Tab-separated table of C-alpha atoms in Angstrom:
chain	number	residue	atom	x	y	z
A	241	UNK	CA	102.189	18.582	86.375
A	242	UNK	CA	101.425	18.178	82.510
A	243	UNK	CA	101.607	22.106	82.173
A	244	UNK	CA	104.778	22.185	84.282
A	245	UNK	CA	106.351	19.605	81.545
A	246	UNK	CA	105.504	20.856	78.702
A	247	UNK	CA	106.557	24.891	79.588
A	248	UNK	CA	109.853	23.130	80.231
A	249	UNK	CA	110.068	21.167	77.169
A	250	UNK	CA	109.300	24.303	75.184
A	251	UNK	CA	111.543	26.276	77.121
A	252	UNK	CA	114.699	23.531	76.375
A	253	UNK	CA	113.770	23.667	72.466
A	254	UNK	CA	113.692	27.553	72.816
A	255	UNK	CA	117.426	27.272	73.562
A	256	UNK	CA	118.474	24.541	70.841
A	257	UNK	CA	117.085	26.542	68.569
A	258	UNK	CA	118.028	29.869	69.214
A	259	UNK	CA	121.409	30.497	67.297
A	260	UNK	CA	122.139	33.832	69.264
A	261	UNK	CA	122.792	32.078	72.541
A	262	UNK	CA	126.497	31.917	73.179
A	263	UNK	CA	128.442	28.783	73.534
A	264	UNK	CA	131.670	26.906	73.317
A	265	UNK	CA	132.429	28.141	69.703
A	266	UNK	CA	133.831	31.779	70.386
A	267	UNK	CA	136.677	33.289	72.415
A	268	UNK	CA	134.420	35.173	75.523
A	269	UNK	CA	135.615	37.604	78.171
A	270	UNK	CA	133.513	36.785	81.531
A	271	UNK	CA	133.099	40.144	84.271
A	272	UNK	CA	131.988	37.691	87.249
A	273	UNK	CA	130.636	38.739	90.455
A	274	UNK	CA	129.489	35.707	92.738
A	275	UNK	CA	128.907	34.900	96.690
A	276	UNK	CA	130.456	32.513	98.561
A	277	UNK	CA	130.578	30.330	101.561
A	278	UNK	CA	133.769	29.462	103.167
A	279	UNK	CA	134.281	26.808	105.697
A	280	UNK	CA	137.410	24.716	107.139
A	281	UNK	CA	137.094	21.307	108.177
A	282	UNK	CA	139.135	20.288	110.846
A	283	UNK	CA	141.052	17.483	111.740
A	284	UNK	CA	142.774	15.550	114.195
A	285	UNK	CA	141.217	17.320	117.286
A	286	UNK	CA	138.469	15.770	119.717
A	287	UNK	CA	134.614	16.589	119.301
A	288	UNK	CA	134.476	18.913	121.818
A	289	UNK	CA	136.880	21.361	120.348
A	290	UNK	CA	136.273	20.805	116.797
A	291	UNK	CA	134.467	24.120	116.650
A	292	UNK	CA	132.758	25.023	113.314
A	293	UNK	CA	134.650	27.652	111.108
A	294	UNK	CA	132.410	29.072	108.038
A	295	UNK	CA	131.057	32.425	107.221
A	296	UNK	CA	129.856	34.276	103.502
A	297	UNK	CA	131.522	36.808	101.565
A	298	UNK	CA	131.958	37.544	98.027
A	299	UNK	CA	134.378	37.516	95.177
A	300	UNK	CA	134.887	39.618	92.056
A	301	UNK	CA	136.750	38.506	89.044
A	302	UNK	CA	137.474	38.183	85.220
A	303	UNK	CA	138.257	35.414	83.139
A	304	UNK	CA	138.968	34.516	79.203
A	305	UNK	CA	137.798	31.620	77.764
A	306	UNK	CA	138.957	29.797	74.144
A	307	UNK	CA	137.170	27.182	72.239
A	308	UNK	CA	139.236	24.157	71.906
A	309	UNK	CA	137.132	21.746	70.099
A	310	UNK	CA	133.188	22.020	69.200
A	311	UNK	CA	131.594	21.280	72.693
A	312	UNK	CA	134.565	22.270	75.044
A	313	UNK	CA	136.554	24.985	76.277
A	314	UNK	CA	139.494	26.663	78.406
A	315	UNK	CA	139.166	29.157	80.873
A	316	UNK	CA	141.367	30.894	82.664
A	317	UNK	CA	140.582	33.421	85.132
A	318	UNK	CA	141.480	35.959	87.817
A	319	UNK	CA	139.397	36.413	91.148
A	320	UNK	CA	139.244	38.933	94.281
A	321	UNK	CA	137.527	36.912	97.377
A	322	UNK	CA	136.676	38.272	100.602
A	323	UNK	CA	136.037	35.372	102.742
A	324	UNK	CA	134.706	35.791	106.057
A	325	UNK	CA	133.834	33.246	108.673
A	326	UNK	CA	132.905	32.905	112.428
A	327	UNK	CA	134.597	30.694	114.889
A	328	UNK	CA	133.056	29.587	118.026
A	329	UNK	CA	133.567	28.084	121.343
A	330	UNK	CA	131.056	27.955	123.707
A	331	UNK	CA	130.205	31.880	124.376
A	332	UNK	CA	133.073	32.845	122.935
A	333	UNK	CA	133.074	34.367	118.930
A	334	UNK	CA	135.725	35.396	116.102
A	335	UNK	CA	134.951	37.273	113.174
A	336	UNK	CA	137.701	36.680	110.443
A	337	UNK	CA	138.288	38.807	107.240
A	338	UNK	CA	140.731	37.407	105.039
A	339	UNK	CA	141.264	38.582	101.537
A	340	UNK	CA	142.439	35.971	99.079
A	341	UNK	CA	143.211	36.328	95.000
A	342	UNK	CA	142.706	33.153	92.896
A	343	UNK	CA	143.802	31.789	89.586
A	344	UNK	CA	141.034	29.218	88.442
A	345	UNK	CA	141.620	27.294	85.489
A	346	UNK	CA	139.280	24.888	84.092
A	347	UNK	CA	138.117	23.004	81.384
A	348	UNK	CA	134.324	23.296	80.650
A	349	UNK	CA	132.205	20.924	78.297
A	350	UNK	CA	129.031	21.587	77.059
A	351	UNK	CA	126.343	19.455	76.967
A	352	UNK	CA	123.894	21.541	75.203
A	353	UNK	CA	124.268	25.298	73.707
A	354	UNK	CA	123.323	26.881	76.449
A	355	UNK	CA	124.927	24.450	79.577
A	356	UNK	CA	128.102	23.656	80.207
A	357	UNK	CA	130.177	21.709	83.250
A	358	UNK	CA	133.575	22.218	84.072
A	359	UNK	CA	136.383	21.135	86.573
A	360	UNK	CA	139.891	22.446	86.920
A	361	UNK	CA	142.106	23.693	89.694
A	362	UNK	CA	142.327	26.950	90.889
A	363	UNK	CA	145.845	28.595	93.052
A	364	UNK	CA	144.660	31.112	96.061
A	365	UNK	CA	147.184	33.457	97.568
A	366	UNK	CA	146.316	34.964	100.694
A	367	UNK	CA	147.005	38.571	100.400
A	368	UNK	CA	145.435	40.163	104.130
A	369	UNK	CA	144.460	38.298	107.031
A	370	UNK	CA	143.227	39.269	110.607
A	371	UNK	CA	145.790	38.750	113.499
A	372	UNK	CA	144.475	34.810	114.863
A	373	UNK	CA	143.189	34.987	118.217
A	374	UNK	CA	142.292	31.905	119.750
A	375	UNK	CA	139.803	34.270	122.163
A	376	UNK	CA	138.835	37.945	122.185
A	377	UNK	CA	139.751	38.288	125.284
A	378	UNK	CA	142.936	36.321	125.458
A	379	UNK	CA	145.213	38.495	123.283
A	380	UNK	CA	148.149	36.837	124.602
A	381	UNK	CA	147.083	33.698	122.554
A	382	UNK	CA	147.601	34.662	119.567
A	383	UNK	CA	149.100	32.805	117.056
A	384	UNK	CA	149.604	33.004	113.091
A	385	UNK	CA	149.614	29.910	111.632
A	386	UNK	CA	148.276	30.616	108.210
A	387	UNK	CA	150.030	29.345	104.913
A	388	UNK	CA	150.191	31.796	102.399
A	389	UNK	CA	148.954	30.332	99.614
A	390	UNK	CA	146.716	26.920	98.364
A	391	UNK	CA	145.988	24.669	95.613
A	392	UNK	CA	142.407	23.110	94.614
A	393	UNK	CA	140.022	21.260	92.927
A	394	UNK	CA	136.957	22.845	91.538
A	395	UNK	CA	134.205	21.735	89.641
A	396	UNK	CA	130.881	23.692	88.862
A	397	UNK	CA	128.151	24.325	86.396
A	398	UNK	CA	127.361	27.560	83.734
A	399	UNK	CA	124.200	28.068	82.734
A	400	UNK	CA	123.995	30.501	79.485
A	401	UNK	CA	121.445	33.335	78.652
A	402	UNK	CA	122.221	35.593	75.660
A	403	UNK	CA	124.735	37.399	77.247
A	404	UNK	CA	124.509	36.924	80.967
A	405	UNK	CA	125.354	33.559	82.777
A	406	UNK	CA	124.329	31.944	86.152
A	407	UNK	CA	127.242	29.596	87.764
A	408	UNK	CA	127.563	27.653	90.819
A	409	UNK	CA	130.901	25.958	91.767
A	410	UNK	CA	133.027	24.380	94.664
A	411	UNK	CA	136.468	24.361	95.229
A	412	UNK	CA	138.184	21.664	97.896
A	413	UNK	CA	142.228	22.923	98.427
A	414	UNK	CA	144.459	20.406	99.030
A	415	UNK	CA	146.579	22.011	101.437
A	416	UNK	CA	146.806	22.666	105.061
A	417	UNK	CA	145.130	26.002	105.274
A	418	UNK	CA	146.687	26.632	108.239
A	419	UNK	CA	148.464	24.603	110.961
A	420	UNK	CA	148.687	25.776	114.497
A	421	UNK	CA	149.444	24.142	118.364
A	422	UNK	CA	147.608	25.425	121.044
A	423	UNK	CA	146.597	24.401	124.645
A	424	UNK	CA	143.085	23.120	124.919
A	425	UNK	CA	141.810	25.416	127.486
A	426	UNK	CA	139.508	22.301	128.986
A	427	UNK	CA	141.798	19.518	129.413
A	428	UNK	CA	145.209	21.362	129.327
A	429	UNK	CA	146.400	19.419	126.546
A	430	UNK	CA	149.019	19.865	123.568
A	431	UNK	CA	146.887	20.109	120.710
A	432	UNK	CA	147.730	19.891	116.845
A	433	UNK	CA	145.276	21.536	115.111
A	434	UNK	CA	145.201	22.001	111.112
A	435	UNK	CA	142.335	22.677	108.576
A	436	UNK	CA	141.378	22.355	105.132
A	437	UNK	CA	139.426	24.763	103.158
A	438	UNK	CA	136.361	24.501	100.819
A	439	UNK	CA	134.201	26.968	99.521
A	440	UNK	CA	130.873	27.590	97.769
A	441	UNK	CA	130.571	30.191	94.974
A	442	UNK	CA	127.518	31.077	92.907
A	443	UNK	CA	127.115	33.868	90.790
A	444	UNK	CA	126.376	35.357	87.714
A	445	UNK	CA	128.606	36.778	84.669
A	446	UNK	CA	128.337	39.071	81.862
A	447	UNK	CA	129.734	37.723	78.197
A	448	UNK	CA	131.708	39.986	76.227
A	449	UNK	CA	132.035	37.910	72.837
């Protein structure tokens, strides 16, 4: 346990110290590359149809970010996402692709030279999505009920290494992903069903300074 302290308290004074570890102070280009997990949480429908909807994909992306003060930045990015995600009833399984681009923006303070949080929002705009079929085998259900575009909050945290970064974030959107009536195929009911999304991201970046 004593070892295990002390590597890490050598390891945290490696980083104050070292003046060649990036930080807030310079205008950066990020390439990003991160994976993600995607889920919608569903409302307003009884437990027995409230099915789960998640899956992983990825997302590729750039962003620019400028100092505005000595601990905290702005920065402004551009993102590719492929999100996929299962949704299940019972036997019965979907496989969803959907291809999104985003526009995160954030502000990010640093809390020491080499670690930084941030929070911001970020606009999604769906660009390809599979045809919605309530079952595979049911074609004559389908339904398209997907808006084209949301709004989020995201917060996350950048960890800094010379050049390279770690990040992990999550984004909530604030819109109805999508918002669809159906028949529930048990009780023959009207239903209303609509979704929000959230999503997982962590990753790593290169620094261009």
């Amino acid at each position: 346990m004593k070892k295990n302290i002390l590597f890490c308290t050598i390891l945290i004074l490696y980083f104050l110290l070292n003046k060649n570890i990036l930080f807030a102070q310079s205008n950066t280009v990020l390439l990003n590359f991160s994976l993600n997990n995607y889920k919608l949480d569903r409302f307003n429908l009884p437990e027995l149809n409230a099915a789960i909807i998640s899956g992983n994909g990825f997302n590729l992306g750039f962003a620019f970010e400028k100092p505005i003060c000595k601990k905290s930045s702005i920065l402004l990015g551009f993102e590719f996402s492929k999100r996929k995600y299962d949704y299940s009833i019972g036997q019965r399984n979907n496989n969803f692709n959907d291809n999104y681009v985003s526009f995160p923006l954030s502000v990010n303070y640093y809390i020491i030279r080499f670690i930084a949080i941030q929070a911001g929002m970020q606009f999604d705009h769906l660009i390809f999505k599979q045809k919605f079929i309530y079952y595979k085998d049911a074609p004559n259900d389908q339904v398209s009920g997907y808006t084209k575009y949301d709004i989020g909050l995201n917060t996350g945290i950048r960890i800094q290494w010379y050049n390279f970064e770690i990040n992990g974030s999550f984004n909530y959107g604030l819109r109805n992903i999508y918002c669809v009536k159906f028949l529930d195929p048990v009780t023959g009911k009207l239903l209303d069903d609509f979704a929000k999304s959230h999503i997982f991201k962590f990753g790593v970046s290169y620094l261009f300074k």
